[in-house]
C-alpha cells in the first residue's frame, strides 16, 4: 500500500459500504443453523481484495462485516467478524490482486478456497472457544459456513470478469 490516493480512499469507503449493505440486505436464512444466514457480502469482500489488494481488502472486509453484525444485532460476533473477515480479505488479496490485470484462473480458485476455509476455521474456533458452543454443533455451523464461502465465490467470479475490464482502464 504505497500510496493512498483520494480515488482509492473513496473506493475503499464505497466497497466497505457495499459489504455492509449486501451482507445486511441479501440475507437468506440457513435451514441448518438457527439464526444463521447466507448473504452476498463475501462476494464483495473478494471483489475488494481483487481491486485493492490485501491490505485495503482486509480493511474493507473487516469494517463492512463488523458494521453488518452491529446492524443485524449480533454483538457477540462483531469483533470476531472484524478479525476473521479482515484476514479473509487479506488472504484473498494475496491471491486475487495483481497490479497489472488479472491473476490466473488457478490462482483465483486457490485464493477463494484458502480465504473461504480460513473463514470457516476462524468462526469454528471462535464459536467453540469463546461462545462455548459444543464442538459437534460447531461442525454443523462450519458446514453452513462452507456454503457461505461458496455463495461468495459464485458471486465474485462473474463480477471479477467485468471488473477486470474496468481495472485495465
Protein backbone atom coordinates (compact mmCIF):
# COMPACT_ATOMS: atom_id res chain seq x y z
CA UNK A 1 0.00 0.00 0.00
CA UNK A 2 2.45 2.60 -1.26
CA UNK A 3 0.10 5.48 -1.90
CA UNK A 4 -3.40 6.02 -0.70
CA UNK A 5 -4.92 8.31 -3.29
CA UNK A 6 -8.26 10.07 -2.99
CA UNK A 7 -9.66 7.67 -5.59
CA UNK A 8 -8.52 4.65 -3.55
CA UNK A 9 -9.93 6.14 -0.35
CA UNK A 10 -13.32 6.72 -1.98
CA UNK A 11 -13.34 3.23 -3.49
CA UNK A 12 -12.44 1.79 -0.07
CA UNK A 13 -15.43 3.54 1.53
CA UNK A 14 -17.80 2.52 -1.24
CA UNK A 15 -16.73 -1.12 -1.08
CA UNK A 16 -16.95 -1.22 2.75
CA UNK A 17 -20.46 0.22 2.42
CA UNK A 18 -21.30 -2.42 -0.18
CA UNK A 19 -20.03 -5.22 2.05
CA UNK A 20 -22.25 -3.86 4.83
CA UNK A 21 -25.33 -3.34 2.63
CA UNK A 22 -25.13 -6.60 0.72
CA UNK A 23 -24.41 -8.62 3.86
CA UNK A 24 -27.30 -6.95 5.69
CA UNK A 25 -29.92 -6.91 2.97
CA UNK A 26 -29.39 -10.10 0.95
CA UNK A 27 -29.81 -12.47 3.87
CA UNK A 28 -31.26 -15.89 3.16
CA UNK A 29 -31.91 -17.86 6.38
CA UNK A 30 -29.94 -21.08 6.75
CA UNK A 31 -32.09 -24.20 7.14
CA UNK A 32 -29.24 -25.81 9.12
CA UNK A 33 -28.22 -23.20 11.69
CA UNK A 34 -30.63 -21.31 13.92
CA UNK A 35 -30.01 -17.61 13.36
CA UNK A 36 -27.53 -18.34 10.56
CA UNK A 37 -27.92 -16.95 7.07
CA UNK A 38 -26.32 -16.81 3.66
CA UNK A 39 -25.52 -13.48 2.01
CA UNK A 40 -23.70 -11.90 -0.91
CA UNK A 41 -21.28 -9.83 1.17
CA UNK A 42 -18.38 -12.25 0.78
CA UNK A 43 -18.54 -11.73 -2.98
CA UNK A 44 -17.83 -8.04 -2.38
CA UNK A 45 -15.05 -8.95 0.06
CA UNK A 46 -13.38 -10.93 -2.71
CA UNK A 47 -14.03 -8.13 -5.18
CA UNK A 48 -12.43 -5.52 -2.90
CA UNK A 49 -9.37 -7.75 -2.44
CA UNK A 50 -9.20 -8.23 -6.22
CA UNK A 51 -9.36 -4.47 -6.86
CA UNK A 52 -7.38 -3.01 -3.97
CA UNK A 53 -5.01 -5.69 -2.73
CA UNK A 54 -4.53 -7.47 0.58
CA UNK A 55 -4.13 -4.54 2.99
CA UNK A 56 -7.08 -2.48 1.81
CA UNK A 57 -9.09 -5.65 1.14
CA UNK A 58 -8.63 -6.57 4.80
CA UNK A 59 -9.78 -3.12 5.92
CA UNK A 60 -12.85 -3.15 3.67
CA UNK A 61 -13.76 -6.69 4.72
CA UNK A 62 -13.35 -6.12 8.44
CA UNK A 63 -15.17 -2.78 8.62
CA UNK A 64 -18.07 -3.69 6.31
CA UNK A 65 -18.69 -7.03 8.02
CA UNK A 66 -18.32 -5.54 11.52
CA UNK A 67 -20.95 -2.92 10.71
CA UNK A 68 -23.27 -5.58 9.30
CA UNK A 69 -23.07 -7.56 12.55
CA UNK A 70 -23.72 -4.36 14.51
CA UNK A 71 -26.76 -3.52 12.36
CA UNK A 72 -28.10 -7.07 12.43
CA UNK A 73 -27.93 -7.30 16.21
CA UNK A 74 -25.09 -9.81 16.52
CA UNK A 75 -22.80 -8.12 19.05
CA UNK A 76 -21.26 -11.44 20.13
CA UNK A 77 -19.77 -11.76 16.65
CA UNK A 78 -18.81 -8.15 15.79
CA UNK A 79 -15.17 -8.10 16.87
CA UNK A 80 -14.53 -11.69 15.84
CA UNK A 81 -16.02 -10.88 12.45
CA UNK A 82 -13.79 -7.83 12.14
CA UNK A 83 -10.72 -10.02 12.61
CA UNK A 84 -11.91 -13.14 10.73
CA UNK A 85 -13.29 -11.30 7.71
CA UNK A 86 -10.34 -8.89 7.74
CA UNK A 87 -7.89 -11.80 7.50
CA UNK A 88 -10.15 -13.38 4.89
CA UNK A 89 -9.89 -10.20 2.78
CA UNK A 90 -6.12 -10.14 3.27
CA UNK A 91 -5.73 -13.76 2.17
CA UNK A 92 -7.98 -13.19 -0.83
CA UNK A 93 -5.98 -10.10 -1.77
CA UNK A 94 -2.72 -12.05 -1.71
CA UNK A 95 -4.10 -14.38 -4.37
CA UNK A 96 -6.62 -12.27 -6.31
CA UNK A 97 -4.80 -8.94 -6.57
CA UNK A 98 -2.48 -8.35 -9.46
CA UNK A 99 -1.47 -4.77 -10.10
CA UNK A 100 -1.40 -5.11 -13.87
CA UNK A 101 -4.51 -7.10 -14.66
CA UNK A 102 -5.99 -10.36 -13.60
CA UNK A 103 -4.49 -13.40 -11.84
CA UNK A 104 -4.62 -16.84 -13.45
CA UNK A 105 -7.73 -18.94 -13.02
CA UNK A 106 -5.83 -21.41 -10.84
CA UNK A 107 -4.64 -18.62 -8.57
CA UNK A 108 -8.20 -17.25 -8.32
CA UNK A 109 -9.60 -20.65 -7.36
CA UNK A 110 -6.83 -21.27 -4.83
CA UNK A 111 -7.35 -17.82 -3.28
CA UNK A 112 -11.09 -18.32 -2.96
CA UNK A 113 -10.62 -21.77 -1.41
CA UNK A 114 -7.99 -20.67 1.13
CA UNK A 115 -9.83 -17.48 2.11
CA UNK A 116 -13.11 -19.41 2.44
CA UNK A 117 -11.52 -22.16 4.52
CA UNK A 118 -9.94 -19.54 6.77
CA UNK A 119 -13.40 -18.04 7.39
CA UNK A 120 -14.84 -21.46 8.23
CA UNK A 121 -11.96 -22.32 10.58
CA UNK A 122 -11.93 -18.85 12.17
CA UNK A 123 -15.61 -18.94 13.08
CA UNK A 124 -15.39 -22.56 14.23
CA UNK A 125 -12.55 -21.76 16.63
CA UNK A 126 -14.29 -18.60 17.84
CA UNK A 127 -17.60 -20.34 18.47
CA UNK A 128 -16.23 -23.32 20.40
CA UNK A 129 -13.63 -21.28 22.31
CA UNK A 130 -15.38 -18.02 23.17
CA UNK A 131 -19.08 -18.72 22.72
CA UNK A 132 -18.74 -22.17 24.30
CA UNK A 133 -20.72 -23.86 21.54
CA UNK A 134 -20.36 -27.64 21.73
CA UNK A 135 -17.80 -28.82 19.15
CA UNK A 136 -20.23 -31.08 17.28
CA UNK A 137 -22.72 -28.24 16.95
CA UNK A 138 -19.82 -26.11 15.76
CA UNK A 139 -19.23 -28.60 12.95
CA UNK A 140 -22.78 -28.01 11.70
CA UNK A 141 -22.12 -24.26 11.76
CA UNK A 142 -18.82 -24.86 9.93
CA UNK A 143 -20.63 -26.82 7.21
CA UNK A 144 -23.07 -23.93 6.81
CA UNK A 145 -20.10 -21.53 6.60
CA UNK A 146 -18.65 -23.63 3.78
CA UNK A 147 -21.90 -22.95 1.96
CA UNK A 148 -21.45 -19.25 2.69
CA UNK A 149 -17.92 -19.31 1.25
CA UNK A 150 -19.26 -20.97 -1.91
CA UNK A 151 -22.00 -18.32 -2.23
CA UNK A 152 -19.36 -15.58 -2.04
CA UNK A 153 -17.18 -17.26 -4.67
CA UNK A 154 -20.12 -17.79 -7.02
CA UNK A 155 -20.99 -14.09 -6.78
CA UNK A 156 -17.38 -12.96 -7.16
CA UNK A 157 -16.40 -14.96 -10.25
CA UNK A 158 -18.71 -13.29 -12.81
CA UNK A 159 -18.13 -9.87 -11.20
CA UNK A 160 -14.37 -10.31 -11.48
CA UNK A 161 -14.50 -10.60 -15.27
CA UNK A 162 -16.45 -7.35 -15.61
CA UNK A 163 -14.32 -5.50 -13.08
CA UNK A 164 -11.08 -6.77 -14.67
CA UNK A 165 -12.02 -4.87 -17.84
CA UNK A 166 -12.62 -1.69 -15.83
CA UNK A 167 -9.41 -2.22 -13.87
CA UNK A 168 -7.37 -2.15 -17.09
CA UNK A 169 -8.63 1.35 -17.95
